[in-house]
GROMACS .gro file of C-alpha atoms in nm:
model
  306
    1MET     CA    1   6.475   7.174  10.964
    2LYS     CA    2   6.474   7.372  10.669
    3SER     CA    3   6.514   7.051  10.457
    4PHE     CA    4   6.234   6.868  10.582
    5ARG     CA    5   6.048   7.133  10.511
    6ALA     CA    6   6.247   7.187  10.169
    7ALA     CA    7   6.152   6.755  10.088
    8SER     CA    8   5.774   6.822  10.183
    9PRO     CA    9   5.649   6.951   9.876
   10ALA     CA   10   5.828   6.705   9.629
   11ALA     CA   11   5.752   6.425   9.850
   12ALA     CA   12   5.281   6.520   9.775
   13PRO     CA   13   5.326   6.434   9.463
   14ILE     CA   14   5.504   6.096   9.500
   15ALA     CA   15   5.262   5.943   9.704
   16ALA     CA   16   4.976   6.129   9.530
   17LEU     CA   17   5.090   5.874   9.207
   18LEU     CA   18   5.128   5.596   9.515
   19LEU     CA   19   4.798   5.612   9.600
   20VAL     CA   20   4.660   5.640   9.200
   21SER     CA   21   4.845   5.361   9.121
   22LEU     CA   22   4.717   5.155   9.428
   23PHE     CA   23   4.354   5.274   9.347
   24ALA     CA   24   4.438   5.176   8.979
   25THR     CA   25   4.561   4.861   8.952
   26PRO     CA   26   4.170   4.674   9.119
   27LEU     CA   27   4.103   4.863   8.785
   28LEU     CA   28   4.280   4.643   8.541
   29GLY     CA   29   4.209   4.390   8.629
   30GLU     CA   30   3.867   4.401   8.617
   31THR     CA   31   4.007   4.514   8.325
   32ARG     CA   32   4.129   4.195   8.232
   33THR     CA   33   3.874   3.974   8.370
   34ALA     CA   34   3.643   4.139   8.160
   35ALA     CA   35   3.829   4.099   7.878
   36GLN     CA   36   3.926   3.772   7.913
   37ARG     CA   37   3.559   3.705   7.928
   38ASP     CA   38   3.475   3.884   7.599
   39GLN     CA   39   3.740   3.634   7.451
   40ASN     CA   40   3.620   3.360   7.639
   41ARG     CA   41   3.258   3.443   7.444
   42ILE     CA   42   3.481   3.481   7.163
   43VAL     CA   43   3.632   3.176   7.153
   44SER     CA   44   3.297   2.926   7.216
   45GLU     CA   45   3.118   3.136   6.928
   46ILE     CA   46   3.377   3.062   6.678
   47ARG     CA   47   3.435   2.718   6.886
   48GLN     CA   48   3.046   2.675   6.764
   49ILE     CA   49   3.051   2.871   6.452
   50GLN     CA   50   3.311   2.589   6.349
   51VAL     CA   51   3.132   2.345   6.540
   52GLN     CA   52   2.847   2.451   6.297
   53LEU     CA   53   3.070   2.569   5.925
   54ALA     CA   54   3.161   2.147   6.004
   55THR     CA   55   2.875   1.999   6.001
   56LEU     CA   56   2.721   2.155   5.728
   57VAL     CA   57   3.004   2.087   5.544
   58GLU     CA   58   2.944   1.741   5.600
   59ALA     CA   59   2.554   1.816   5.502
   60GLN     CA   60   2.652   1.950   5.219
   61THR     CA   61   2.880   1.740   5.140
   62ALA     CA   62   2.653   1.436   5.148
   63LEU     CA   63   2.427   1.681   5.011
   64SER     CA   64   2.659   1.705   4.718
   65GLN     CA   65   2.654   1.294   4.737
   66ALA     CA   66   2.349   1.207   4.661
   67VAL     CA   67   2.268   1.523   4.408
   68GLU     CA   68   2.578   1.305   4.178
   69ALA     CA   69   2.392   0.919   4.271
   70LEU     CA   70   2.084   1.082   4.187
   71LEU     CA   71   2.262   1.203   3.856
   72THR     CA   72   2.430   0.970   3.776
   73GLU     CA   73   2.090   0.687   3.807
   74ARG     CA   74   1.881   0.967   3.600
   75GLU     CA   75   2.163   0.900   3.336
   76GLU     CA   76   2.185   0.558   3.296
   77GLN     CA   77   1.749   0.604   3.311
   78LEU     CA   78   1.794   0.791   3.061
   79THR     CA   79   2.120   0.556   2.829
   80ALA     CA   80   1.852   0.193   2.925
   81ASP     CA   81   1.580   0.436   2.889
   82ARG     CA   82   1.717   0.591   2.428
   83GLN     CA   83   1.852   0.218   2.431
   84SER     CA   84   1.506   0.099   2.422
   85ARG     CA   85   1.338   0.305   2.249
   86ALA     CA   86   1.616   0.188   1.932
   87GLU     CA   87   1.550  -0.099   2.020
   88THR     CA   88   1.123  -0.002   1.971
   89MET     CA   89   1.206   0.164   1.717
   90ASN     CA   90   1.400  -0.180   1.539
   91THR     CA   91   1.163  -0.451   1.613
   92LEU     CA   92   0.848  -0.140   1.458
   93GLU     CA   93   1.103  -0.098   1.194
   94ARG     CA   94   1.093  -0.473   1.129
   95MET     CA   95   0.709  -0.546   1.229
   96GLU     CA   96   0.659  -0.273   0.963
   97ARG     CA   97   0.925  -0.391   0.680
   98SER     CA   98   0.723  -0.699   0.701
   99VAL     CA   99   0.397  -0.572   0.690
  100SER     CA  100   0.536  -0.416   0.387
  101THR     CA  101   0.630  -0.765   0.280
  102LEU     CA  102   0.252  -0.979   0.351
  103SER     CA  103   0.081  -0.707   0.232
  104GLU     CA  104   0.243  -0.713  -0.105
  105ALA     CA  105   0.235  -1.087  -0.111
  106PHE     CA  106  -0.174  -1.072  -0.027
  107ARG     CA  107  -0.144  -0.861  -0.262
  108ASP     CA  108   0.020  -1.009  -0.514
  109THR     CA  109  -0.208  -1.344  -0.437
  110ASN     CA  110  -0.502  -1.183  -0.494
  111GLU     CA  111  -0.426  -1.026  -0.780
  112ARG     CA  112  -0.303  -1.388  -0.944
  113LEU     CA  113  -0.698  -1.539  -0.813
  114SER     CA  114  -0.856  -1.290  -0.964
  115ALA     CA  115  -0.665  -1.376  -1.342
  116LEU     CA  116  -0.666  -1.779  -1.266
  117MET     CA  117  -1.030  -1.745  -1.109
  118VAL     CA  118  -1.096  -1.608  -1.540
  119GLU     CA  119  -0.964  -1.833  -1.698
  120VAL     CA  120  -1.088  -2.147  -1.445
  121GLU     CA  121  -1.404  -1.963  -1.592
  122SER     CA  122  -1.307  -1.951  -1.931
  123VAL     CA  123  -1.217  -2.307  -1.919
  124ARG     CA  124  -1.454  -2.407  -1.791
  125GLU     CA  125  -1.718  -2.268  -2.017
  126ALA     CA  126  -1.502  -2.390  -2.338
  127GLN     CA  127  -1.545  -2.754  -2.195
  128ARG     CA  128  -1.869  -2.730  -2.088
  129ARG     CA  129  -1.952  -2.570  -2.445
  130ALA     CA  130  -1.718  -2.865  -2.634
  131ALA     CA  131  -1.955  -3.100  -2.403
  132LEU     CA  132  -2.294  -2.984  -2.590
  133LEU     CA  133  -2.127  -2.977  -2.924
  134GLY     CA  134  -1.988  -3.298  -2.893
  135GLY     CA  135  -1.712  -3.211  -3.107
  136GLY     CA  136  -1.390  -3.031  -3.066
  137SER     CA  137  -1.003  -3.146  -3.023
  138GLY     CA  138  -1.022  -3.087  -2.633
  139GLU     CA  139  -0.686  -2.861  -2.600
  140GLY     CA  140  -0.961  -2.661  -2.406
  141GLU     CA  141  -1.014  -2.304  -2.431
  142ASP     CA  142  -0.763  -2.242  -2.712
  143THR     CA  143  -1.089  -2.440  -2.922
  144ALA     CA  144  -1.325  -2.325  -3.122
  145PRO     CA  145  -1.541  -2.480  -3.294
  146PRO     CA  146  -1.585  -2.422  -3.657
  147ASP     CA  147  -1.821  -2.270  -3.832
  148GLY     CA  148  -2.209  -2.371  -3.862
  149GLU     CA  149  -2.171  -2.633  -3.595
  150GLU     CA  150  -2.363  -2.386  -3.333
  151ALA     CA  151  -2.635  -2.326  -3.536
  152GLN     CA  152  -2.568  -2.773  -3.579
  153ALA     CA  153  -2.577  -2.792  -3.177
  154PRO     CA  154  -3.026  -2.874  -3.121
  155GLU     CA  155  -3.013  -3.154  -3.444
  156ALA     CA  156  -2.726  -3.304  -3.225
  157ALA     CA  157  -2.922  -3.211  -2.919
  158ALA     CA  158  -3.301  -3.356  -3.067
  159GLY     CA  159  -3.071  -3.690  -3.168
  160ASP     CA  160  -2.982  -3.974  -2.922
  161GLU     CA  161  -2.972  -3.861  -2.594
  162SER     CA  162  -2.772  -4.126  -2.422
  163SER     CA  163  -2.522  -4.133  -2.688
  164GLN     CA  164  -2.500  -3.734  -2.708
  165GLU     CA  165  -2.441  -3.795  -2.311
  166GLU     CA  166  -2.141  -3.997  -2.395
  167GLY     CA  167  -2.010  -3.853  -2.647
  168SER     CA  168  -1.958  -3.556  -2.419
  169GLY     CA  169  -1.849  -3.794  -2.090
  170GLU     CA  170  -1.552  -3.867  -2.312
  171GLU     CA  171  -1.463  -3.539  -2.453
  172GLU     CA  172  -1.439  -3.417  -2.099
  173ALA     CA  173  -1.221  -3.635  -2.077
  174THR     CA  174  -1.017  -3.582  -2.292
  175VAL     CA  175  -1.046  -3.239  -2.161
  176LEU     CA  176  -0.946  -3.280  -1.817
  177ASP     CA  177  -0.647  -3.508  -1.873
  178GLU     CA  178  -0.482  -3.221  -1.947
  179PRO     CA  179  -0.429  -2.970  -1.656
  180SER     CA  180  -0.491  -2.635  -1.846
  181VAL     CA  181  -0.229  -2.332  -1.827
  182SER     CA  182  -0.395  -2.171  -1.569
  183GLU     CA  183  -0.327  -2.554  -1.314
  184ILE     CA  184   0.047  -2.572  -1.447
  185TYR     CA  185   0.049  -2.207  -1.302
  186LEU     CA  186  -0.156  -2.271  -0.973
  187GLN     CA  187   0.023  -2.583  -0.917
  188ALA     CA  188   0.388  -2.402  -1.004
  189ASP     CA  189   0.271  -2.136  -0.696
  190ALA     CA  190   0.246  -2.394  -0.410
  191ASP     CA  191   0.526  -2.548  -0.452
  192TYR     CA  192   0.716  -2.229  -0.538
  193LEU     CA  193   0.555  -2.124  -0.143
  194GLN     CA  194   0.648  -2.370  -0.043
  195GLY     CA  195   0.985  -2.411  -0.132
  196ARG     CA  196   0.975  -2.691  -0.414
  197TYR     CA  197   1.195  -2.396  -0.591
  198ASP     CA  198   1.276  -2.629  -0.883
  199LEU     CA  199   0.911  -2.812  -0.973
  200ALA     CA  200   0.804  -2.427  -0.930
  201LEU     CA  201   1.082  -2.312  -1.217
  202ALA     CA  202   0.923  -2.577  -1.441
  203GLY     CA  203   0.560  -2.501  -1.356
  204PHE     CA  204   0.673  -2.153  -1.438
  205GLU     CA  205   0.838  -2.233  -1.739
  206ARG     CA  206   0.557  -2.422  -1.919
  207VAL     CA  207   0.359  -2.087  -1.823
  208ALA     CA  208   0.668  -1.851  -1.926
  209GLU     CA  209   0.708  -2.045  -2.284
  210SER     CA  210   0.298  -2.075  -2.329
  211GLY     CA  211   0.277  -1.740  -2.421
  212GLY     CA  212  -0.042  -1.635  -2.299
  213GLU     CA  213  -0.179  -1.377  -2.035
  214LEU     CA  214   0.052  -1.535  -1.712
  215ALA     CA  215   0.330  -1.551  -1.896
  216ASP     CA  216   0.469  -1.194  -1.806
  217ASN     CA  217   0.405  -1.316  -1.380
  218ALA     CA  218   0.515  -1.710  -1.490
  219ARG     CA  219   0.896  -1.497  -1.611
  220TYR     CA  220   0.914  -1.317  -1.283
  221PHE     CA  221   0.824  -1.615  -1.054
  222MET     CA  222   1.126  -1.821  -1.221
  223GLY     CA  223   1.341  -1.511  -1.138
  224GLU     CA  224   1.170  -1.571  -0.793
  225CYS     CA  225   1.312  -1.947  -0.822
  226ARG     CA  226   1.617  -1.818  -0.926
  227LEU     CA  227   1.646  -1.570  -0.644
  228ALA     CA  228   1.555  -1.767  -0.349
  229GLN     CA  229   1.847  -2.087  -0.434
  230ASP     CA  230   2.090  -1.802  -0.518
  231ARG     CA  231   2.202  -1.824  -0.859
  232LEU     CA  232   2.132  -1.451  -0.884
  233ASP     CA  233   2.261  -1.434  -1.263
  234ASP     CA  234   2.011  -1.686  -1.325
  235ALA     CA  235   1.752  -1.438  -1.161
  236LEU     CA  236   1.883  -1.111  -1.344
  237GLU     CA  237   1.794  -1.294  -1.697
  238GLN     CA  238   1.442  -1.345  -1.626
  239PHE     CA  239   1.369  -1.041  -1.491
  240ASP     CA  240   1.522  -0.834  -1.778
  241ILE     CA  241   1.275  -1.093  -2.034
  242VAL     CA  242   1.051  -0.895  -1.833
  243ILE     CA  243   1.171  -0.574  -1.835
  244ARG     CA  244   1.244  -0.634  -2.232
  245ASP     CA  245   0.937  -0.923  -2.319
  246PHE     CA  246   0.676  -0.702  -2.096
  247PRO     CA  247   0.683  -0.376  -2.098
  248ASP     CA  248   0.301  -0.349  -1.995
  249SER     CA  249   0.333  -0.592  -1.736
  250SER     CA  250   0.199  -0.517  -1.363
  251LYS     CA  251   0.536  -0.652  -1.249
  252ILE     CA  252   0.740  -0.429  -1.435
  253GLY     CA  253   0.853  -0.252  -1.152
  254GLU     CA  254   0.854  -0.493  -0.912
  255ALA     CA  255   1.144  -0.596  -1.160
  256TRP     CA  256   1.288  -0.357  -1.133
  257TYR     CA  257   1.336  -0.385  -0.742
  258LYS     CA  258   1.483  -0.725  -0.806
  259LYS     CA  259   1.700  -0.641  -1.058
  260GLY     CA  260   1.810  -0.342  -0.810
  261LEU     CA  261   1.912  -0.616  -0.476
  262ILE     CA  262   2.038  -0.797  -0.758
  263PHE     CA  263   2.333  -0.487  -0.812
  264GLY     CA  264   2.317  -0.517  -0.479
  265ARG     CA  265   2.403  -0.795  -0.398
  266MET     CA  266   2.663  -0.825  -0.638
  267GLY     CA  267   2.803  -0.495  -0.527
  268HIS     CA  268   2.704  -0.291  -0.774
  269GLU     CA  269   2.542  -0.047  -0.520
  270SER     CA  270   2.574   0.276  -0.760
  271ASP     CA  271   2.390   0.074  -0.988
  272ALA     CA  272   2.145  -0.043  -0.763
  273ARG     CA  273   2.119   0.321  -0.586
  274GLU     CA  274   2.061   0.474  -0.951
  275ILE     CA  275   1.776   0.224  -1.041
  276PHE     CA  276   1.640   0.274  -0.683
  277GLU     CA  277   1.582   0.640  -0.802
  278ASP     CA  278   1.465   0.564  -1.148
  279ILE     CA  279   1.150   0.344  -0.976
  280LEU     CA  280   1.069   0.612  -0.723
  281ASP     CA  281   1.090   0.866  -1.057
  282VAL     CA  282   0.844   0.623  -1.329
  283PHE     CA  283   0.659   0.405  -1.070
  284ALA     CA  284   0.574   0.640  -0.774
  285GLY     CA  285   0.326   0.541  -0.542
  286THR     CA  286   0.328   0.168  -0.573
  287THR     CA  287   0.534  -0.074  -0.367
  288ALA     CA  288   0.820  -0.140  -0.546
  289ALA     CA  289   0.908   0.271  -0.519
  290ARG     CA  290   0.798   0.251  -0.179
  291LEU     CA  291   1.039  -0.039  -0.134
  292ALA     CA  292   1.327   0.125  -0.327
  293GLN     CA  293   1.295   0.401  -0.063
  294ARG     CA  294   1.354   0.187   0.185
  295GLU     CA  295   1.729   0.020   0.040
  296LEU     CA  296   1.848   0.424  -0.036
  297ASP     CA  297   1.712   0.506   0.312
  298ALA     CA  298   1.924   0.168   0.433
  299MET     CA  299   2.284   0.280   0.198
  300PRO     CA  300   2.513   0.498   0.342
  301PRO     CA  301   2.528   0.831   0.201
  302ARG     CA  302   2.633   0.974  -0.155
  303ASP     CA  303   2.972   0.999  -0.157
  304PRO     CA  304   3.039   1.464  -0.292
  305GLY     CA  305   3.331   1.336  -0.537
  306ARG     CA  306   3.128   1.070  -0.723
   0.00000   0.00000   0.00000
């Protein structure tokens, strides 16, 4: 009995512990269940986030590809635009050069026509005067009536009218048989424009040798004929004659320009450049200066070492 009583106090705590353990066991299970639910919920949310993240990555990749495609297309379009703009500028430049050349040719033609009209009118006046006077050598406008012939003209007019008309007809026929300098020049100019350079050269040479007002123009176009035939040395010789013998000619600036072109075609680039630069100083504001500037712009930059 004594031992039994002694053991009783020690068993109570153990029973209490068992009871506590029994009561605590369900509590641990609920905790694990709650934790498992939380874990499952977190895992589910993580999976949802992963799915959303994958969707976002896929959308971002598609967007990046779309942006890259747009950038590539834009770059191609810009390149095409630049090429188109360059082609347009080249076309405009060619058209501007053509217009400049045509304007120059039109201006030269007008100048030549004006000069020729004056000369033709002088020739006609000389012919009419020679026909009325009934005398003269029939050589055109350079023929002057002898002294006192004008005073005798009224008396001749008061004479036999039929004889006078017959004489004047013969005089006109004699004058018209030989073409005048202006007519030769016009025919040579027509031959030049139609590419008959040998015929044009022969006509211009006759005009140049006459030494009249059209001699400088004729000499210049002799150079143009040789240049069209690619006979550079002969063309250079003619332009040098214009520069040397006709310093006041309206063709002097263009003769210098053609000389620069010939030097360039011969490979003497430094000499050509020097001529074009001199044209800009001496003939500023003229067609020759504009053409010289165009040639300078087309040349490569000057070597600094020279």
